[in-house]
Backbone as JSON, one array per atom type, in Angstrom:
{
  "sequence": "XXXXXXXXXXXXXXXXXXXXXXXXXXXXXXXXXXXXXXXXXXXXXXXXXXXX",
  "N": [[-22.46, -37.43, -15.08], [-19.54, -36.48, -16.44], [-16.12, -35.86, -15.41], [-15.12, -33.81, -16.83], [-17.21, -32.47, -17.69], [-18.18, -31.37, -15.32], [-16.22, -29.65, -14.63], [-16.31, -27.81, -16.77], [-18.9, -26.64, -16.25], [-18.34, -25.36, -13.86], [-16.27, -23.6, -14.67], [-17.81, -22.08, -16.49], [-19.62, -20.89, -14.78], [-17.99, -19.43, -13.09], [-16.9, -17.61, -15.08], [-19.25, -16.24, -15.86], [-19.93, -14.99, -13.53], [-17.54, -13.31, -13.11], [-17.76, -11.69, -15.33], [-20.16, -10.49, -15.06], [-19.62, -8.9, -12.8], [-17.64, -7.22, -13.72], [-19.06, -5.7, -15.73], [-20.97, -4.54, -14.09], [-19.4, -2.86, -12.37], [-18.32, -1.23, -14.15], [-20.59, 0.29, -15.14], [-21.34, 1.34, -12.58], [-19.21, 3.09, -12.18], [-19.82, 5.06, -14.11], [-22.15, 6.36, -13.55], [-23.96, 8.29, -11.11], [-25.46, 8.17, -7.79], [-27.94, 9.08, -8.21], [-28.58, 8.32, -10.67], [-27.63, 9.78, -12.78], [-25.47, 10.64, -15.38], [-21.94, 10.82, -14.77], [-19.87, 11.99, -16.21], [-21.47, 13.8, -17.83], [-22.24, 15.63, -15.89], [-19.99, 16.98, -15.13], [-19.3, 18.24, -17.38], [-21.57, 19.99, -17.49], [-21.07, 21.49, -15.19], [-18.54, 22.67, -15.76], [-19.38, 24.29, -17.99], [-21.19, 26.1, -16.69], [-19.29, 27.4, -15.13], [-17.85, 28.75, -17.09], [-19.68, 30.54, -17.97], [-19.95, 32.3, -15.96]],
  "CA": [[-21.78, -36.34, -15.58], [-18.15, -36.71, -16.36], [-15.32, -34.92, -14.65], [-14.81, -32.7, -17.65], [-18.45, -31.67, -17.66], [-18.34, -30.66, -14.01], [-15.14, -28.49, -14.75], [-16.89, -26.85, -17.65], [-19.93, -26.03, -15.66], [-17.71, -24.58, -12.81], [-15.68, -22.61, -15.43], [-18.86, -21.15, -17.04], [-20.04, -20.15, -13.6], [-16.86, -18.37, -12.75], [-16.9, -16.77, -16.28], [-20.42, -15.43, -15.78], [-19.79, -14.16, -12.27], [-16.51, -12.28, -13.22], [-18.23, -10.78, -16.32], [-21.3, -9.57, -14.44], [-19.01, -7.98, -11.88], [-16.93, -6.22, -14.65], [-20.0, -4.81, -16.29], [-21.63, -3.8, -13.03], [-18.55, -1.86, -11.79], [-18.07, -0.26, -15.29], [-21.66, 1.16, -15.02], [-21.26, 1.98, -11.32], [-18.35, 4.27, -12.32], [-20.33, 6.07, -15.16], [-23.42, 6.87, -13.07], [-23.93, 8.68, -9.71], [-26.4, 7.56, -7.07], [-29.27, 9.55, -8.7], [-28.7, 7.76, -11.93], [-27.09, 10.79, -13.85], [-24.04, 10.35, -15.91], [-20.92, 11.58, -14.08], [-19.19, 12.89, -17.29], [-22.31, 14.89, -18.22], [-22.32, 16.65, -14.76], [-18.72, 17.72, -15.07], [-19.5, 19.15, -18.44], [-22.53, 21.11, -17.0], [-20.36, 22.39, -14.15], [-17.56, 23.52, -16.61], [-20.17, 25.27, -18.73], [-21.66, 27.14, -15.7], [-18.2, 28.27, -14.77], [-17.55, 29.58, -18.08], [-20.68, 31.6, -18.07], [-19.81, 33.46, -14.96]],
  "C": [[-20.33, -36.82, -15.46], [-17.41, -35.64, -15.69], [-15.25, -33.68, -15.49], [-15.97, -31.87, -17.85], [-18.67, -30.77, -16.43], [-17.38, -29.49, -14.16], [-15.76, -27.4, -15.62], [-17.94, -26.11, -17.0], [-19.39, -24.99, -14.58], [-16.98, -23.36, -13.45], [-16.59, -21.62, -15.97], [-19.36, -20.34, -15.89], [-19.16, -18.96, -13.21], [-16.73, -17.25, -13.87], [-18.0, -15.71, -16.08], [-20.41, -14.46, -14.66], [-18.8, -12.96, -12.43], [-17.1, -11.23, -14.35], [-19.32, -9.84, -15.75], [-20.64, -8.59, -13.56], [-18.21, -6.96, -12.6], [-17.97, -5.16, -15.16], [-20.72, -3.94, -15.25], [-20.67, -2.59, -12.48], [-18.3, -0.82, -12.89], [-19.41, 0.86, -15.17], [-21.78, 1.97, -13.8], [-20.35, 3.33, -11.53], [-18.8, 5.38, -13.28], [-21.42, 6.77, -14.49], [-23.28, 7.17, -11.6], [-25.08, 7.9, -8.94], [-27.78, 7.86, -7.51], [-29.45, 9.0, -10.04], [-28.29, 8.66, -13.16], [-25.72, 10.48, -14.17], [-23.0, 11.35, -15.26], [-20.22, 12.51, -15.12], [-20.12, 14.03, -17.77], [-22.32, 16.0, -17.18], [-21.12, 17.4, -14.8], [-18.71, 18.7, -16.24], [-20.47, 20.33, -18.12], [-21.75, 22.06, -16.06], [-19.32, 23.28, -14.8], [-18.26, 24.63, -17.43], [-20.69, 26.47, -17.83], [-20.54, 28.03, -15.36], [-17.77, 29.2, -15.78], [-18.47, 30.78, -18.23], [-20.56, 32.67, -17.02], [-18.67, 34.32, -15.1]]
}
């Protein structure tokens, strides 16, 4: 393997790691620990408040 190939493999590894981290954090912020969407829970809470 040439030096360029080694740098390419390292760059692809870093790219995959960063992309996976970004996607994981995106979905972590959208769902709670029980797997329910956070934005849907806020909507249900506001609807319950309006009914009372």
